[in-house]
């Protein structure tokens, strides 16, 4: 686990990878993982372990609590409604976040090797031309940065994909912004992979 990064007052993010985190042995995490395909269970348990390590480092009391899902699928710590949590996985990369007194979403993304013009238009709308003019790998990386901010926002509010993240305006190269009652930050100075978080303002 990377050292917890405080991105805002009482909001922390940590990153790692599946191969560098011992899987969670929490009974509830193991129960949930038992219903998943082996590769997905390995990723799930590593993500839960990273999240629990981060909780233990920044607010130890709820580190052993069961993690439940609210009706929209947003993870919550049972008995600790004021602690916002989020986990993300992408191609073996992991990110976890903890926020005290705020809703939180975290997203990490391994970029592809290229991006299609139609995907760039869908995610970036009027900004798409700035992306499609870049070399393919650089365009894919920038689209991944944009997507992590969009996805973090809908995770923070608990809507997930039904929140239509692709409609959220995130200009290429932007490091921070607002979406309704949420703020988002792209952690460009702290992560080699696209990584963003969003939280209730």
Coordinates of N, CA, C and O in Angstrom, one line a residue:
X1 N 0.8 -1.2 0.0 CA 0.0 0.0 0.0 C 0.9 1.2 0.0 O 1.9 1.3 0.7
X2 N 0.5 2.2 -0.9 CA 1.2 3.5 -0.8 C 0.8 4.2 0.5 O -0.3 3.9 1.1
X3 N 1.6 5.1 1.0 CA 1.2 5.8 2.2 C 0.0 6.6 1.9 O -0.2 7.1 0.8
X4 N -1.0 6.6 2.9 CA -2.2 7.3 2.6 C -2.0 8.8 2.2 O -1.2 9.5 2.9
X5 N -2.6 9.2 1.1 CA -2.4 10.5 0.7 C -3.7 11.3 1.1 O -4.8 10.9 0.7
X6 N -3.5 12.4 1.9 CA -4.6 13.2 2.2 C -4.9 14.2 1.1 O -4.1 15.1 0.9
X7 N -6.0 14.0 0.4 CA -6.2 14.8 -0.8 C -7.1 16.1 -0.4 O -7.1 17.0 -1.2
X8 N -7.7 16.0 0.7 CA -8.5 17.1 1.3 C -8.7 16.8 2.7 O -8.4 15.7 3.2
X9 N -9.1 17.8 3.5 CA -9.3 17.5 4.9 C -10.2 16.3 5.2 O -11.3 16.2 4.7
X10 N -9.7 15.3 5.9 CA -10.3 14.1 6.3 C -10.7 13.2 5.1 O -11.7 12.4 5.1
X11 N -10.0 13.3 4.0 CA -10.2 12.5 2.8 C -8.8 11.9 2.4 O -7.9 12.7 2.1
X12 N -8.7 10.6 2.4 CA -7.4 9.9 2.0 C -7.6 8.9 0.9 O -8.7 8.3 0.8
X13 N -6.6 8.7 0.1 CA -6.6 7.8 -1.0 C -5.3 7.0 -0.9 O -4.2 7.5 -0.5
X14 N -5.3 5.7 -1.2 CA -4.1 4.9 -1.3 C -4.2 4.0 -2.5 O -5.3 3.7 -3.0
X15 N -3.1 3.6 -3.1 CA -3.0 2.8 -4.2 C -2.1 1.6 -4.0 O -1.2 1.6 -3.2
X16 N -2.3 0.6 -4.8 CA -1.4 -0.6 -4.9 C -1.7 -1.4 -6.1 O -2.4 -0.9 -7.0
X17 N -1.3 -2.7 -6.1 CA -1.7 -3.6 -7.2 C -2.0 -4.9 -6.6 O -1.7 -5.2 -5.4
X18 N -2.8 -5.7 -7.4 CA -3.3 -7.0 -6.8 C -2.1 -7.9 -6.3 O -2.2 -8.5 -5.3
X19 N -1.0 -7.9 -7.0 CA 0.1 -8.8 -6.6 C 0.9 -8.3 -5.4 O 1.7 -9.0 -4.8
X20 N 0.6 -7.1 -5.0 CA 1.4 -6.5 -3.8 C 0.6 -6.4 -2.6 O 1.1 -6.0 -1.5
X21 N -0.7 -6.9 -2.6 CA -1.5 -6.8 -1.4 C -1.9 -8.2 -1.0 O -2.5 -9.0 -1.9
X22 N -1.7 -8.6 0.2 CA -2.2 -9.9 0.7 C -3.8 -9.8 0.7 O -4.3 -8.8 1.2
X23 N -4.4 -10.8 0.2 CA -5.9 -10.7 0.1 C -6.5 -10.6 1.5 O -6.0 -11.1 2.5
X24 N -7.7 -10.0 1.5 CA -8.4 -9.9 2.8 C -8.8 -11.2 3.3 O -9.2 -12.1 2.5
X25 N -8.7 -11.4 4.6 CA -9.2 -12.7 5.2 C -10.4 -12.4 6.1 O -10.8 -13.2 6.9
X26 N -11.0 -11.2 5.9 CA -12.2 -10.9 6.7 C -13.3 -11.9 6.3 O -13.5 -12.1 5.1
X27 N -14.0 -12.4 7.2 CA -15.0 -13.4 7.0 C -16.1 -13.0 5.9 O -16.5 -13.7 5.1
X28 N -16.5 -11.7 6.1 CA -17.6 -11.2 5.1 C -17.0 -11.1 3.7 O -17.7 -11.4 2.7
X29 N -15.8 -10.6 3.6 CA -15.1 -10.4 2.3 C -15.0 -11.8 1.7 O -15.2 -12.0 0.5
X30 N -14.5 -12.8 2.4 CA -14.4 -14.2 1.9 C -15.7 -14.7 1.4 O -15.7 -15.4 0.4
X31 N -16.7 -14.5 2.2 CA -18.1 -15.0 1.8 C -18.5 -14.4 0.5 O -19.0 -15.1 -0.4
X32 N -18.3 -13.1 0.3 CA -18.7 -12.4 -0.9 C -17.8 -12.9 -2.1 O -18.3 -13.1 -3.2
X33 N -16.5 -13.1 -1.8 CA -15.6 -13.5 -2.9 C -15.9 -14.9 -3.4 O -15.7 -15.3 -4.5
X34 N -16.5 -15.8 -2.5 CA -16.8 -17.2 -2.9 C -17.7 -17.3 -4.0 O -17.7 -18.4 -4.7
X35 N -18.5 -16.3 -4.3 CA -19.5 -16.4 -5.4 C -18.9 -15.8 -6.7 O -19.6 -15.8 -7.7
X36 N -17.6 -15.4 -6.7 CA -17.1 -14.8 -7.9 C -16.1 -15.7 -8.6 O -15.6 -16.7 -8.0
X37 N -15.9 -15.5 -9.9 CA -14.9 -16.3 -10.6 C -13.5 -16.0 -10.0 O -13.3 -15.0 -9.3
X38 N -12.6 -17.0 -10.1 CA -11.3 -16.9 -9.4 C -10.6 -15.6 -9.6 O -10.1 -15.0 -8.7
X39 N -10.5 -15.2 -10.9 CA -9.7 -14.0 -11.1 C -10.4 -12.7 -10.5 O -9.7 -11.9 -10.0
X40 N -11.7 -12.7 -10.5 CA -12.4 -11.6 -9.9 C -12.3 -11.6 -8.4 O -12.2 -10.6 -7.8
X41 N -12.4 -12.8 -7.8 CA -12.3 -13.0 -6.4 C -10.9 -12.5 -5.9 O -10.8 -11.8 -4.9
X42 N -9.9 -12.8 -6.6 CA -8.5 -12.3 -6.3 C -8.5 -10.8 -6.3 O -7.9 -10.2 -5.3
X43 N -9.0 -10.2 -7.3 CA -9.0 -8.7 -7.4 C -9.9 -8.1 -6.3 O -9.5 -7.1 -5.7
X44 N -11.0 -8.7 -6.1 CA -12.0 -8.2 -5.0 C -11.3 -8.3 -3.6 O -11.4 -7.3 -2.9
X45 N -10.7 -9.4 -3.3 CA -10.1 -9.5 -2.0 C -8.9 -8.6 -1.8 O -8.6 -8.1 -0.7
X46 N -8.1 -8.4 -2.9 CA -7.0 -7.4 -2.8 C -7.5 -6.0 -2.6 O -7.0 -5.3 -1.8
X47 N -8.6 -5.7 -3.3 CA -9.2 -4.3 -3.1 C -9.7 -4.1 -1.7 O -9.5 -3.1 -1.1
X48 N -10.4 -5.1 -1.2 CA -10.9 -5.0 0.2 C -9.8 -4.9 1.2 O -9.9 -4.2 2.2
X49 N -8.7 -5.7 0.9 CA -7.5 -5.6 1.8 C -6.9 -4.2 1.8 O -6.6 -3.6 2.9
X50 N -6.8 -3.6 0.6 CA -6.2 -2.3 0.5 C -7.1 -1.3 1.3 O -6.7 -0.4 2.0
X51 N -8.5 -1.4 1.1 CA -9.4 -0.5 1.7 C -9.3 -0.7 3.3 O -9.2 0.3 4.0
X52 N -9.2 -1.9 3.8 CA -9.2 -2.1 5.2 C -7.9 -1.6 5.8 O -7.8 -1.1 6.9
X53 N -6.8 -1.8 5.0 CA -5.5 -1.2 5.5 C -5.6 0.3 5.6 O -5.0 0.9 6.5
X54 N -6.2 0.9 4.6 CA -6.3 2.4 4.6 C -7.2 2.8 5.8 O -6.8 3.8 6.5
X55 N -8.3 2.2 6.0 CA -9.2 2.5 7.2 C -8.4 2.4 8.5 O -8.4 3.3 9.3
X56 N -7.7 1.3 8.6 CA -6.9 1.1 9.8 C -5.9 2.2 10.1 O -5.6 2.5 11.2
X57 N -5.3 2.7 9.0 CA -4.3 3.7 9.1 C -4.9 5.1 9.4 O -4.2 5.9 10.1
X58 N -6.1 5.4 9.0 CA -6.6 6.8 9.2 C -7.7 6.9 10.2 O -8.0 8.0 10.7
X59 N -8.5 5.9 10.4 CA -9.6 5.9 11.4 C -9.9 4.5 11.8 O -10.8 3.8 11.4
X60 N -9.0 3.9 12.7 CA -9.0 2.5 13.0 C -10.3 1.8 13.5 O -10.5 0.6 13.2
X61 N -11.1 2.5 14.2 CA -12.3 1.9 14.8 C -13.1 1.0 13.8 O -13.5 -0.1 14.2
X62 N -13.4 1.5 12.6 CA -14.3 0.6 11.8 C -13.6 -0.3 10.9 O -14.2 -0.9 10.0
X63 N -12.3 -0.5 11.0 CA -11.5 -1.3 10.1 C -12.0 -2.8 9.9 O -11.8 -3.4 8.8
X64 N -12.6 -3.3 10.9 CA -13.1 -4.7 10.9 C -14.6 -4.8 10.6 O -15.1 -5.9 10.5
X65 N -15.2 -3.7 10.3 CA -16.7 -3.7 10.1 C -17.0 -4.4 8.8 O -16.2 -4.4 7.9
X66 N -18.2 -5.0 8.7 CA -18.6 -5.6 7.4 C -18.9 -4.4 6.5 O -19.2 -3.3 6.8
X67 N -18.6 -4.7 5.2 CA -18.9 -3.7 4.1 C -20.1 -4.2 3.4 O -20.2 -5.3 2.8
X68 N -21.1 -3.4 3.5 CA -22.4 -3.7 2.8 C -22.6 -2.7 1.6 O -21.8 -1.9 1.4
X69 N -23.7 -2.9 0.9 CA -24.0 -2.1 -0.2 C -25.4 -1.4 0.0 O -26.3 -2.1 0.5
X70 N -25.5 -0.1 -0.3 CA -26.8 0.5 -0.1 C -27.6 0.1 -1.3 O -27.1 -0.6 -2.2
X71 N -28.9 0.5 -1.4 CA -29.7 0.1 -2.5 C -29.2 0.3 -3.9 O -29.4 -0.4 -4.9
X72 N -28.3 1.4 -4.1 CA -27.7 1.7 -5.4 C -26.4 0.9 -5.6 O -25.8 1.1 -6.7
X73 N -26.0 0.1 -4.6 CA -24.7 -0.6 -4.8 C -23.5 0.1 -4.2 O -22.4 -0.5 -4.3
X74 N -23.7 1.3 -3.6 CA -22.5 2.0 -3.1 C -22.1 1.3 -1.8 O -22.9 1.0 -0.9
X75 N -20.7 1.0 -1.7 CA -20.3 0.3 -0.4 C -20.4 1.2 0.8 O -20.1 2.4 0.7
X76 N -20.7 0.6 1.9 CA -20.9 1.3 3.2 C -20.3 0.4 4.3 O -20.3 -0.8 4.2
X77 N -19.7 1.1 5.3 CA -19.3 0.3 6.5 C -20.4 0.2 7.4 O -21.0 1.2 7.9
X78 N -20.8 -1.1 7.7 CA -21.9 -1.3 8.6 C -21.7 -0.7 10.0 O -20.6 -0.9 10.6
X79 N -22.6 0.1 10.4 CA -22.5 0.8 11.7 C -21.7 2.0 11.7 O -21.5 2.6 12.8
X80 N -21.2 2.5 10.6 CA -20.4 3.7 10.5 C -20.8 4.5 9.3 O -20.0 4.7 8.4
X81 N -22.0 5.0 9.3 CA -22.6 5.7 8.2 C -21.8 7.0 7.9 O -22.0 7.5 6.8
X82 N -21.1 7.6 8.8 CA -20.4 8.8 8.5 C -19.0 8.6 7.9 O -18.4 9.6 7.6
X83 N -18.6 7.4 7.6 CA -17.4 7.1 7.0 C -17.6 6.7 5.5 O -18.2 5.7 5.3
X84 N -17.2 7.6 4.6 CA -17.4 7.3 3.2 C -16.2 6.4 2.7 O -15.1 6.6 3.1
X85 N -16.5 5.4 1.9 CA -15.5 4.5 1.4 C -15.7 4.3 -0.1 O -16.8 4.4 -0.6
X86 N -14.6 3.9 -0.8 CA -14.7 3.6 -2.2 C -13.5 2.7 -2.6 O -12.4 2.9 -2.0
X87 N -13.7 1.8 -3.5 CA -12.6 1.0 -4.0 C -12.7 0.9 -5.6 O -13.8 0.9 -6.1
X88 N -11.5 0.8 -6.2 CA -11.5 0.7 -7.7 C -10.5 -0.3 -8.1 O -9.4 -0.4 -7.5
X89 N -10.7 -1.0 -9.2 CA -9.7 -2.0 -9.8 C -9.7 -1.8 -11.3 O -10.7 -1.5 -11.9
X90 N -8.5 -1.9 -11.8 CA -8.4 -1.8 -13.3 C -7.1 -2.5 -13.7 O -6.0 -2.0 -13.4
X91 N -7.2 -3.7 -14.3 CA -6.1 -4.4 -14.9 C -5.0 -4.7 -13.8 O -3.8 -4.5 -14.1
X92 N -5.4 -5.0 -12.6 CA -4.5 -5.3 -11.6 C -4.1 -4.1 -10.7 O -3.5 -4.3 -9.6
X93 N -4.4 -2.9 -11.1 CA -4.2 -1.7 -10.3 C -5.4 -1.5 -9.3 O -6.5 -1.9 -9.7
X94 N -5.0 -1.1 -8.2 CA -6.0 -0.9 -7.1 C -6.0 0.5 -6.6 O -4.9 1.1 -6.5
X95 N -7.1 1.1 -6.2 CA -7.2 2.3 -5.4 C -8.3 2.2 -4.4 O -9.3 1.5 -4.6
X96 N -8.1 2.8 -3.3 CA -9.1 2.9 -2.2 C -9.1 4.3 -1.6 O -8.1 5.0 -1.6
X97 N -10.3 4.6 -1.1 CA -10.4 5.9 -0.5 C -11.3 5.9 0.7 O -12.2 5.0 0.9
X98 N -11.0 6.8 1.7 CA -11.8 6.9 2.9 C -12.0 8.4 3.2 O -11.1 9.2 3.0
X99 N -13.3 8.7 3.5 CA -13.6 10.1 3.9 C -14.4 10.1 5.1 O -15.4 9.3 5.3
X100 N -14.1 11.0 6.0 CA -14.8 11.2 7.3 C -15.9 12.3 7.1 O -15.5 13.4 6.8
X101 N -17.1 11.9 7.2 CA -18.2 12.9 7.1 C -18.6 13.3 5.7 O -19.3 14.2 5.6
X102 N -18.1 12.6 4.7 CA -18.5 12.9 3.3 C -18.7 11.6 2.5 O -18.1 10.6 2.8
X103 N -19.5 11.7 1.5 CA -19.6 10.7 0.5 C -18.4 10.8 -0.4 O -17.8 11.8 -0.7
X104 N -17.9 9.6 -0.9 CA -16.7 9.6 -1.6 C -16.7 8.6 -2.8 O -17.4 7.5 -2.7
X105 N -16.1 8.9 -3.9 CA -15.9 7.9 -5.0 C -14.4 8.0 -5.4 O -13.9 9.1 -5.5
X106 N -13.8 6.9 -5.7 CA -12.5 6.8 -6.2 C -12.5 5.9 -7.5 O -13.2 4.9 -7.6
X107 N -11.7 6.3 -8.5 CA -11.6 5.5 -9.7 C -10.2 5.5 -10.2 O -9.5 6.6 -10.3
X108 N -9.6 4.4 -10.6 CA -8.3 4.2 -11.2 C -8.6 3.5 -12.5 O -9.5 2.7 -12.7
X109 N -7.8 3.8 -13.5 CA -8.0 3.2 -14.9 C -6.6 3.0 -15.6 O -5.8 4.0 -15.7
X110 N -6.4 1.8 -16.1 CA -5.3 1.6 -16.9 C -5.7 2.0 -18.3 O -6.7 1.5 -18.9
X111 N -4.9 2.9 -18.9 CA -5.3 3.4 -20.3 C -5.1 2.3 -21.3 O -4.3 1.4 -21.2
X112 N -5.9 2.3 -22.4 CA -5.7 1.4 -23.5 C -4.6 2.0 -24.3 O -3.9 2.9 -24.0
X113 N -4.4 1.3 -25.5 CA -3.3 1.8 -26.4 C -3.7 2.9 -27.3 O -2.9 3.6 -27.9
X114 N -5.0 3.0 -27.5 CA -5.6 4.0 -28.4 C -7.0 4.3 -28.0 O -7.6 3.6 -27.1
X115 N -7.6 5.3 -28.5 CA -9.0 5.6 -28.3 C -9.7 5.9 -29.6 O -9.2 6.6 -30.5
X116 N -10.9 5.4 -29.7 CA -11.7 5.7 -31.0 C -12.2 7.1 -30.9 O -12.6 7.6 -29.8
X117 N -12.4 7.8 -32.1 CA -13.0 9.1 -32.1 C -14.4 9.1 -31.5 O -14.8 10.1 -30.9
X118 N -15.2 8.0 -31.7 CA -16.5 8.0 -31.2 C -16.5 7.9 -29.7 O -17.4 8.6 -29.0
X119 N -15.6 7.2 -29.0 CA -15.5 7.2 -27.6 C -15.1 8.6 -27.1 O -15.6 9.1 -26.1
X120 N -14.1 9.2 -27.8 CA -13.7 10.5 -27.4 C -14.8 11.5 -27.4 O -15.0 12.3 -26.5
X121 N -15.7 11.4 -28.4 CA -16.8 12.3 -28.5 C -17.8 12.0 -27.4 O -18.4 13.0 -26.9
X122 N -18.0 10.8 -27.1 CA -19.0 10.4 -26.1 C -18.6 10.9 -24.7 O -19.5 11.4 -24.0
X123 N -17.3 10.9 -24.4 CA -16.9 11.3 -23.1 C -16.5 12.7 -23.0 O -16.6 13.3 -21.9
X124 N -16.1 13.3 -24.1 CA -15.6 14.7 -24.0 C -16.4 15.7 -24.8 O -16.1 16.9 -24.7
X125 N -17.3 15.3 -25.6 CA -18.2 16.2 -26.3 C -17.4 17.3 -27.0 O -16.6 16.9 -27.9
X126 N -17.6 18.5 -26.7 CA -16.9 19.6 -27.4 C -15.4 19.6 -27.2 O -14.7 20.3 -28.0
X127 N -14.9 18.9 -26.3 CA -13.4 18.8 -26.1 C -12.8 17.7 -26.9 O -11.6 17.6 -26.9
X128 N -13.6 16.9 -27.6 CA -13.0 15.7 -28.3 C -11.9 16.0 -29.3 O -11.0 15.2 -29.4
X129 N -12.0 17.1 -30.0 CA -11.0 17.4 -31.0 C -9.6 17.5 -30.4 O -8.6 17.2 -31.0
X130 N -9.6 18.1 -29.2 CA -8.3 18.3 -28.5 C -7.6 16.9 -28.3 O -6.4 16.8 -28.3
X131 N -8.4 15.9 -28.1 CA -7.9 14.5 -27.8 C -7.5 13.8 -29.0 O -6.5 13.2 -29.1
X132 N -8.4 13.8 -30.0 CA -8.1 13.1 -31.2 C -7.0 13.6 -32.0 O -6.4 12.9 -32.9
X133 N -6.5 14.8 -31.7 CA -5.3 15.4 -32.4 C -4.0 14.9 -31.7 O -3.0 15.1 -32.3
X134 N -4.1 14.2 -30.6 CA -2.9 13.8 -29.9 C -2.5 12.4 -30.5 O -3.3 11.7 -31.1
X135 N -1.2 12.0 -30.2 CA -0.8 10.7 -30.6 C -1.7 9.6 -29.9 O -2.2 9.9 -28.8
X136 N -1.9 8.5 -30.5 CA -2.9 7.5 -30.0 C -2.7 7.2 -28.5 O -3.7 7.2 -27.7
X137 N -1.5 6.8 -28.0 CA -1.3 6.4 -26.6 C -1.6 7.6 -25.7 O -2.2 7.4 -24.6
X138 N -1.2 8.8 -26.1 CA -1.4 10.0 -25.3 C -2.9 10.3 -25.2 O -3.4 10.7 -24.2
X139 N -3.6 10.1 -26.3 CA -5.0 10.4 -26.3 C -5.7 9.4 -25.4 O -6.6 9.8 -24.6
X140 N -5.3 8.1 -25.5 CA -6.0 7.1 -24.6 C -5.7 7.4 -23.1 O -6.6 7.2 -22.3
X141 N -4.5 7.9 -22.8 CA -4.2 8.2 -21.4 C -5.1 9.4 -21.0 O -5.6 9.4 -19.8
X142 N -5.2 10.4 -21.8 CA -6.0 11.6 -21.4 C -7.5 11.2 -21.2 O -8.2 11.6 -20.3
X143 N -8.0 10.3 -22.1 CA -9.4 9.9 -22.0 C -9.6 9.1 -20.7 O -10.6 9.2 -20.0
X144 N -8.5 8.3 -20.3 CA -8.6 7.6 -19.0 C -8.7 8.5 -17.8 O -9.4 8.3 -16.9
X145 N -7.9 9.6 -17.9 CA -7.9 10.6 -16.8 C -9.3 11.2 -16.7 O -9.9 11.4 -15.6
X146 N -9.9 11.6 -17.9 CA -11.2 12.2 -17.9 C -12.2 11.2 -17.3 O -13.1 11.5 -16.4
X147 N -12.2 9.9 -17.8 CA -13.1 8.9 -17.3 C -13.0 8.7 -15.8 O -14.0 8.5 -15.1
X148 N -11.8 8.7 -15.2 CA -11.7 8.5 -13.8 C -12.4 9.6 -13.0 O -13.1 9.3 -12.0
X149 N -12.3 10.8 -13.5 CA -13.1 11.9 -12.8 C -14.6 11.7 -12.9 O -15.3 11.9 -12.0
X150 N -15.0 11.4 -14.1 CA -16.4 11.2 -14.4 C -17.0 10.0 -13.5 O -18.0 10.1 -12.9
X151 N -16.2 8.9 -13.5 CA -16.7 7.7 -12.8 C -16.6 8.0 -11.3 O -17.5 7.5 -10.5
X152 N -15.6 8.7 -10.8 CA -15.5 9.0 -9.4 C -16.7 9.8 -8.9 O -17.3 9.6 -7.8
X153 N -17.2 10.7 -9.7 CA -18.4 11.5 -9.4 C -19.6 10.6 -9.2 O -20.3 10.8 -8.2
X154 N -19.9 9.7 -10.1 CA -21.1 8.9 -10.0 C -21.0 7.9 -8.9 O -22.0 7.4 -8.3
X155 N -19.7 7.5 -8.6 CA -19.5 6.6 -7.4 C -19.8 7.3 -6.2 O -20.4 6.8 -5.2
X156 N -19.4 8.6 -6.1 CA -19.6 9.3 -4.9 C -21.0 9.5 -4.5 O -21.4 9.5 -3.4
X157 N -21.8 9.8 -5.6 CA -23.3 10.0 -5.3 C -24.0 8.7 -5.2 O -25.2 8.7 -4.9
X158 N -23.4 7.6 -5.5 CA -24.0 6.3 -5.4 C -24.8 5.9 -6.6 O -25.5 4.9 -6.6
X159 N -24.8 6.6 -7.7 CA -25.6 6.3 -8.9 C -24.9 5.3 -9.8 O -25.6 4.6 -10.6
X160 N -23.6 5.2 -9.8 CA -22.9 4.3 -10.7 C -23.2 4.7 -12.2 O -23.4 5.9 -12.5
X161 N -23.2 3.7 -13.1 CA -23.4 4.0 -14.5 C -24.7 4.6 -14.8 O -24.9 5.3 -15.8
X162 N -25.7 4.4 -13.9 CA -27.1 5.0 -14.2 C -27.0 6.5 -14.0 O -27.9 7.2 -14.5
X163 N -25.9 7.0 -13.4 CA -25.7 8.4 -13.3 C -25.2 9.1 -14.5 O -24.9 10.3 -14.6
X164 N -25.0 8.3 -15.6 CA -24.5 8.7 -16.9 C -23.2 9.5 -16.8 O -23.1 10.7 -17.1
X165 N -22.1 8.9 -16.3 CA -20.9 9.6 -16.1 C -20.4 10.4 -17.3 O -19.7 11.4 -17.2
X166 N -20.6 9.8 -18.5 CA -20.1 10.4 -19.7 C -20.7 11.8 -20.0 O -20.2 12.5 -20.9
X167 N -21.8 12.2 -19.3 CA -22.4 13.5 -19.5 C -21.7 14.5 -18.6 O -22.0 15.7 -18.8
X168 N -20.8 14.1 -17.7 CA -20.2 15.1 -16.8 C -19.0 15.8 -17.5 O -18.2 15.1 -18.1
X169 N -19.0 17.1 -17.5 CA -18.0 17.9 -18.2 C -16.7 17.9 -17.5 O -16.6 18.5 -16.4
X170 N -15.7 17.2 -18.0 CA -14.4 17.2 -17.5 C -13.4 17.5 -18.6 O -13.2 16.7 -19.5
X171 N -12.9 18.8 -18.6 CA -12.0 19.2 -19.7 C -10.7 18.4 -19.7 O -10.2 18.1 -18.6
X172 N -10.2 18.1 -20.8 CA -8.8 17.4 -20.9 C -7.8 18.2 -20.1 O -7.8 19.5 -20.2
X173 N -7.0 17.6 -19.3 CA -5.9 18.2 -18.6 C -6.4 18.9 -17.3 O -5.5 19.3 -16.5
X174 N -7.7 18.9 -17.0 CA -8.2 19.5 -15.8 C -7.8 18.7 -14.6 O -7.7 17.5 -14.6
X175 N -7.5 19.4 -13.5 CA -7.1 18.8 -12.2 C -8.2 18.8 -11.2 O -8.1 18.1 -10.2
X176 N -9.2 19.6 -11.3 CA -10.2 19.8 -10.3 C -11.5 20.4 -11.0 O -11.4 21.1 -12.0
X177 N -12.6 20.1 -10.4 CA -13.9 20.7 -10.9 C -15.0 20.3 -10.0 O -14.8 19.7 -8.9
X178 N -16.2 20.7 -10.4 CA -17.4 20.5 -9.6 C -18.4 19.9 -10.5 O -18.5 20.1 -11.7
X179 N -19.3 19.1 -9.9 CA -20.4 18.4 -10.5 C -21.5 18.4 -9.5 O -21.5 17.6 -8.5
X180 N -22.5 19.3 -9.6 CA -23.6 19.4 -8.7 C -23.0 19.7 -7.3 O -22.2 20.6 -7.1
X181 N -23.4 18.8 -6.3 CA -22.9 19.0 -5.0 C -21.6 18.3 -4.7 O -21.2 18.1 -3.5
X182 N -20.9 17.9 -5.7 CA -19.6 17.1 -5.6 C -18.4 17.9 -6.2 O -18.6 18.6 -7.2
X183 N -17.3 17.7 -5.6 CA -16.0 18.2 -6.1 C -15.2 17.0 -6.6 O -15.3 15.9 -6.0
X184 N -14.5 17.1 -7.7 CA -13.6 16.1 -8.1 C -12.2 16.6 -8.3 O -12.0 17.8 -8.5
X185 N -11.3 15.7 -8.0 CA -9.8 15.9 -8.2 C -9.2 14.8 -9.0 O -9.4 13.7 -8.7
X186 N -8.4 15.2 -10.0 CA -7.6 14.2 -10.7 C -6.2 14.3 -10.1 O -5.6 15.4 -10.0
X187 N -5.7 13.2 -9.6 CA -4.5 13.2 -8.8 C -3.3 13.0 -9.7 O -2.4 12.1 -9.5
X188 N -3.1 13.9 -10.6 CA -2.1 13.8 -11.7 C -0.7 14.0 -11.1 O 0.3 13.5 -11.7
X189 N -0.5 14.7 -10.0 CA 0.8 14.9 -9.4 C 1.2 13.7 -8.5 O 2.3 13.7 -7.9
X190 N 0.3 12.8 -8.3 CA 0.5 11.7 -7.3 C 0.4 10.3 -7.8 O 0.8 9.4 -7.1
X191 N 0.0 10.1 -9.0 CA -0.2 8.8 -9.5 C 0.2 8.7 -11.0 O -0.1 9.5 -11.8
X192 N 1.0 7.6 -11.3 CA 1.4 7.4 -12.7 C 0.3 6.9 -13.6 O 0.3 7.0 -14.8
X193 N -0.7 6.3 -12.9 CA -1.9 5.8 -13.6 C -3.1 6.9 -13.4 O -3.1 7.5 -12.3
X194 N -4.0 7.0 -14.4 CA -5.1 7.9 -14.2 C -5.9 7.5 -12.9 O -6.3 6.3 -12.8
X195 N -6.0 8.5 -12.0 CA -6.6 8.2 -10.7 C -7.3 9.5 -10.3 O -6.7 10.6 -10.2
X196 N -8.6 9.4 -10.0 CA -9.4 10.6 -9.5 C -10.2 10.2 -8.3 O -10.6 9.0 -8.1
X197 N -10.6 11.2 -7.6 CA -11.6 11.0 -6.5 C -12.6 12.2 -6.5 O -12.3 13.2 -7.1
X198 N -13.8 11.9 -6.0 CA -14.8 12.9 -5.9 C -15.5 12.8 -4.6 O -15.5 11.7 -4.0
X199 N -16.0 13.9 -4.0 CA -16.5 13.8 -2.7 C -17.6 14.9 -2.5 O -17.6 15.9 -3.3
X200 N -18.5 14.7 -1.6 CA -19.5 15.7 -1.4 C -18.9 17.0 -0.8 O -18.0 16.9 0.1
X201 N -19.3 18.1 -1.4 CA -18.7 19.4 -1.0 C -19.4 20.0 0.2 O -18.7 20.7 0.9

